[in-house]
Coordinates of C-alpha atoms in Angstrom, one line a residue:
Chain A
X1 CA 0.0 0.0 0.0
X2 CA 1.6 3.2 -1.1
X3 CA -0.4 5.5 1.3
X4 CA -1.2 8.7 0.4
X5 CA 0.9 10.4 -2.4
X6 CA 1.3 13.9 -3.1
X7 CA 3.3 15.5 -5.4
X8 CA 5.1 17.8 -6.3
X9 CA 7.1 18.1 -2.9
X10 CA 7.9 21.5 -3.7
X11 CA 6.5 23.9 -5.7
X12 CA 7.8 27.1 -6.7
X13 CA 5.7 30.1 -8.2
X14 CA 6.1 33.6 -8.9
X15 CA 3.0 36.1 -7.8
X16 CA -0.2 35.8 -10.1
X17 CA 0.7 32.8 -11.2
X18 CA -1.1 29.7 -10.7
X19 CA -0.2 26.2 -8.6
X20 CA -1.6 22.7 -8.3
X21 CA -1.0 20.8 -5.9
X22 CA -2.2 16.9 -6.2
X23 CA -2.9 14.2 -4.3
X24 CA -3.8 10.4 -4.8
X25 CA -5.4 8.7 -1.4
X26 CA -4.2 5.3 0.0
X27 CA -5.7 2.5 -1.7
X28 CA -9.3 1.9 -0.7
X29 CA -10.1 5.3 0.1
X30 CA -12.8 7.4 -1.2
X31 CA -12.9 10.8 1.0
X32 CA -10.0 13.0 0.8
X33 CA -9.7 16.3 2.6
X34 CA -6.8 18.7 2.2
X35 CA -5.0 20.6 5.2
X36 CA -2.8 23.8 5.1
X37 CA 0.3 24.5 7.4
X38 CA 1.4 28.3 7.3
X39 CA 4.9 29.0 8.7
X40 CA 4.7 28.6 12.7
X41 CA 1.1 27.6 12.9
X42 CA -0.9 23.9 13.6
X43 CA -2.3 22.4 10.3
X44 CA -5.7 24.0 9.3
X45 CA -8.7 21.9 7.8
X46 CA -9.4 23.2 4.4
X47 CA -12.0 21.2 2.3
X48 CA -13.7 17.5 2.3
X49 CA -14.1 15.6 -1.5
X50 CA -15.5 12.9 -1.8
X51 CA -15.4 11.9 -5.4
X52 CA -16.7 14.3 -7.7
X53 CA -18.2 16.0 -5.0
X54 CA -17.1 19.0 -2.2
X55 CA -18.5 18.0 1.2
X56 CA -17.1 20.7 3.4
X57 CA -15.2 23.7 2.0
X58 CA -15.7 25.8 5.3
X59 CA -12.1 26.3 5.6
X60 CA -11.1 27.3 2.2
X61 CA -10.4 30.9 1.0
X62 CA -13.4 32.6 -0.7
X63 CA -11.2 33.7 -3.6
X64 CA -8.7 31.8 -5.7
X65 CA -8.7 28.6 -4.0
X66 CA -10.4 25.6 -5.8
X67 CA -10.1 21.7 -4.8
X68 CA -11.6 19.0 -7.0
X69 CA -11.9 14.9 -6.7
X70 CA -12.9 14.0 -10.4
X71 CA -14.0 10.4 -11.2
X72 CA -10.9 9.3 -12.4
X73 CA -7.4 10.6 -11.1
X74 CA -6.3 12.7 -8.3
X75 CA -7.8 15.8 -5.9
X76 CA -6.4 18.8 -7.1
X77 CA -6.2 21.8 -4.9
X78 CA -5.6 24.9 -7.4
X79 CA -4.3 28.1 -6.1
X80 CA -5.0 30.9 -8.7
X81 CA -2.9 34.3 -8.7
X82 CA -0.6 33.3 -5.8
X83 CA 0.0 35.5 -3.5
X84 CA 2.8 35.6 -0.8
X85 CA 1.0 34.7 2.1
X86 CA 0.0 31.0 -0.2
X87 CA 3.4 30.4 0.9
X88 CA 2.7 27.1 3.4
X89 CA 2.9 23.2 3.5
X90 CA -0.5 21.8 2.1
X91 CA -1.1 18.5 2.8
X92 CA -3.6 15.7 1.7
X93 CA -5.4 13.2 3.7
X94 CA -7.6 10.1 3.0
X95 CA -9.9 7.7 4.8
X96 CA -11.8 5.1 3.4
X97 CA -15.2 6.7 5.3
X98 CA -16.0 10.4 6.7
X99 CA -16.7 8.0 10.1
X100 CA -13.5 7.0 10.6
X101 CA -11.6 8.9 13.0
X102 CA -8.3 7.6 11.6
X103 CA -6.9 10.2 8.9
X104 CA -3.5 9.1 6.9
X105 CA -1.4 12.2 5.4
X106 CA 0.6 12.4 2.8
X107 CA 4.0 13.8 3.2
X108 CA 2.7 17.3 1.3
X109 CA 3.7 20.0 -0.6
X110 CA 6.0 22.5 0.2
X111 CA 4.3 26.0 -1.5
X112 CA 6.9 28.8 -2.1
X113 CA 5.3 32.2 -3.9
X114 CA 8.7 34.4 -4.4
Chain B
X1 CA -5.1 31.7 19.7
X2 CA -4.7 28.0 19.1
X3 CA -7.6 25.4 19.9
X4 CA -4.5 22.9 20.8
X5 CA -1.0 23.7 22.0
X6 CA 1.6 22.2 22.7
X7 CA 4.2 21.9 25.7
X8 CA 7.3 22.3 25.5
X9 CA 8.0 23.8 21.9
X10 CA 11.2 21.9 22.0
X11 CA 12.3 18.9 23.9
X12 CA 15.7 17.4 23.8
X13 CA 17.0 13.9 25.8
X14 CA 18.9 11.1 25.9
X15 CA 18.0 7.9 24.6
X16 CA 16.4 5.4 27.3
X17 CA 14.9 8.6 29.2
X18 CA 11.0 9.6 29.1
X19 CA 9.4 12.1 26.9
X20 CA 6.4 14.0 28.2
X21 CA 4.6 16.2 26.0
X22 CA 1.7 18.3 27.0
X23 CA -1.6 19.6 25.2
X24 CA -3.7 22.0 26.1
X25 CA -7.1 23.3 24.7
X26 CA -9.5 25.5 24.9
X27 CA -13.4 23.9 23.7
X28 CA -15.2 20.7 24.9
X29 CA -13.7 17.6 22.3
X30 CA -15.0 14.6 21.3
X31 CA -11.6 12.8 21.3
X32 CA -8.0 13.9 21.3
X33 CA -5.5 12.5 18.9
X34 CA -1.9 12.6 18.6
X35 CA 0.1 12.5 15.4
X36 CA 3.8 12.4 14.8
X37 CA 5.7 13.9 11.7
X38 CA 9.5 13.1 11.0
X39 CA 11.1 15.8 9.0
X40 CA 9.7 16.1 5.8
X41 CA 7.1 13.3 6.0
X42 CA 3.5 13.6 6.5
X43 CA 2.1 12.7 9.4
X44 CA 1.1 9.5 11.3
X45 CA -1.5 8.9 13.7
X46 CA -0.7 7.5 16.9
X47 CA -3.2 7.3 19.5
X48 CA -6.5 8.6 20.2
X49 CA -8.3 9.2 23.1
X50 CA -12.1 9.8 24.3
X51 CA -13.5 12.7 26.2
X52 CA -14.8 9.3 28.2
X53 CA -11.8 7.9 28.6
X54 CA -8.8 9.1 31.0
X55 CA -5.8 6.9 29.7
X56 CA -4.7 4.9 26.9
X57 CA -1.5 3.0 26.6
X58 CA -0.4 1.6 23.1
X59 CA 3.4 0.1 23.0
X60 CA 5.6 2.6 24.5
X61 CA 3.0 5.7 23.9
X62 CA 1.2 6.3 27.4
X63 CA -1.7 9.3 26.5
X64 CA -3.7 10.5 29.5
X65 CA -6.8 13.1 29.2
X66 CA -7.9 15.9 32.0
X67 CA -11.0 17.2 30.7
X68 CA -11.8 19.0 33.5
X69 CA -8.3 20.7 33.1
X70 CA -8.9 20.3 29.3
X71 CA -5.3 18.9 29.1
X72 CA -4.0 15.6 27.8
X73 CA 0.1 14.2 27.7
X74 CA 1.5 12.3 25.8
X75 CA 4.4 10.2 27.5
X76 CA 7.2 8.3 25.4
X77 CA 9.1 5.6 28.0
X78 CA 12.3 4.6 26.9
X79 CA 12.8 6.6 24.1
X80 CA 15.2 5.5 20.7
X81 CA 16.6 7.8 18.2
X82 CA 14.1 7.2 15.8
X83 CA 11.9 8.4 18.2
X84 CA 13.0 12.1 17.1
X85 CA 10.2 14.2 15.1
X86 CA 7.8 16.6 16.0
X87 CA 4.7 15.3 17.7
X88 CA 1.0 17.2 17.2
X89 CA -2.1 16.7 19.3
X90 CA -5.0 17.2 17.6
X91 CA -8.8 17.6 18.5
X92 CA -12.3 17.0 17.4
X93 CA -15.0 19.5 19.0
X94 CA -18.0 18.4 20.5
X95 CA -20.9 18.7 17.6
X96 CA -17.9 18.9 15.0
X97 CA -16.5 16.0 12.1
X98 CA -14.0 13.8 12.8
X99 CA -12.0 15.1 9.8
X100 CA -12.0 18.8 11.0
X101 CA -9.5 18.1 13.3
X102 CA -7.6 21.0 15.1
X103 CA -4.0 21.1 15.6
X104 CA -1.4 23.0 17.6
X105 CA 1.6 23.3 16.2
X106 CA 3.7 20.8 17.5
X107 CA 6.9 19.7 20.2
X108 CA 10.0 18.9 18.7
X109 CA 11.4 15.9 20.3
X110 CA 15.3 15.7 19.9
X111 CA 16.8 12.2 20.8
X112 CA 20.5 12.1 20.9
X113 CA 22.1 8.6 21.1

């Protein structure tokens, strides 16, 4: 079981530009939810996909920030016009149920807006 | 300020000793979880507890909870090298998902050989 693989590790964009950050959950699982770590803070819950559908995106940015789960492939958490204070660790998570009170991360993805 | 945080920031012994880590928090929980990251890994669960329950022992990992003191520790006997990571405690609030959990940001354990 590869567990949950994100990619890139880093990621390196200039202002206004866009990012996209993926994420493929452990084997099995079908609810993914995506976390962000800003410099000298706890991980913050973001937004809950099930597959092609958002379930909770009460802590995502109004603006710019879009996640997806399609059918087929990864989640994708897309960052448009990337600001300075994007700069953070995002990281996925999986489980195969939204009951299960057992989340598995991924090893995430290191944003850097220059 | 933070739901959860963690005590000390920083933590450094000598391999064999105990680690105690503390957690603090601030709104009634449905269960407290702790979570360990080595450095540049994500991060793995490790134990969680009950607002029901006062103490939970799994290998080495001994986790106790205080709601009325709404504090929990995490205790690592005999610690190893490999032992060496940051460690998070994370909650889940009473009425709230068990995948919105709440995290402080972390003690970094140091165990020198």
């Amino acid at each position: 079981n590869a567990g949950v693989m994100q990619n890139p590790r880093h990621l390196v964009r200039r202002r206004g530009q866009e990012a996209r950050l993926r994420c493929s959950p452990m084997k099995g699982h079908s609810h993914v939810y995506w976390y962000r770590q800003l410099p000298e803070e706890g991980l913050k819950f973001m937004v809950y996909l099930q597959k092609e559908n958002i379930i909770d995106e009460s802590g995502m940015p109004k603006e710019r920030f879009s996640a997806e789960f399609p059918k087929e492939g990864p989640s994708i958490l897309r960052i448009q016009q990337v600001v300075r204070g994007d700069s953070a660790a995002y990281f996925c998570a999986s489980s195969p149920d939204r009951l299960n009170e057992k989340l598995f991360f991924g090893s995430g993805t290191q944003l850097s807006v220059l | 300020s933070q739901q959860g945080e963690e005590d000390p920031q920083a933590l450094s012994i000598q391999e064999g000793e105990n680690a105690t880590m503390n957690c603090s928090y601030k709104t009634s929980i449905n269960n407290l979880q702790w979570y360990r990251q080595n450095s540049g890994r994500g991060l793995v669960h490790l134990i969680l507890i009950r607002s029901n329950e006062r103490e939970k022992h799994s290998g080495r990992l001994r986790v106790t909870l205080d709601t009325s003191k709404k504090s929990s520790s995490l205790l690592i006997t005999a610690s190893r090298a490999a032992d060496t990571a940051s460690y998070f405690c994370a909650t889940v609030l009473v009425g709230g998902s068990n995948y919105k959990l709440t995290f402080g940001k972390g003690t970094l354990l140091t165990v020198n050989p």
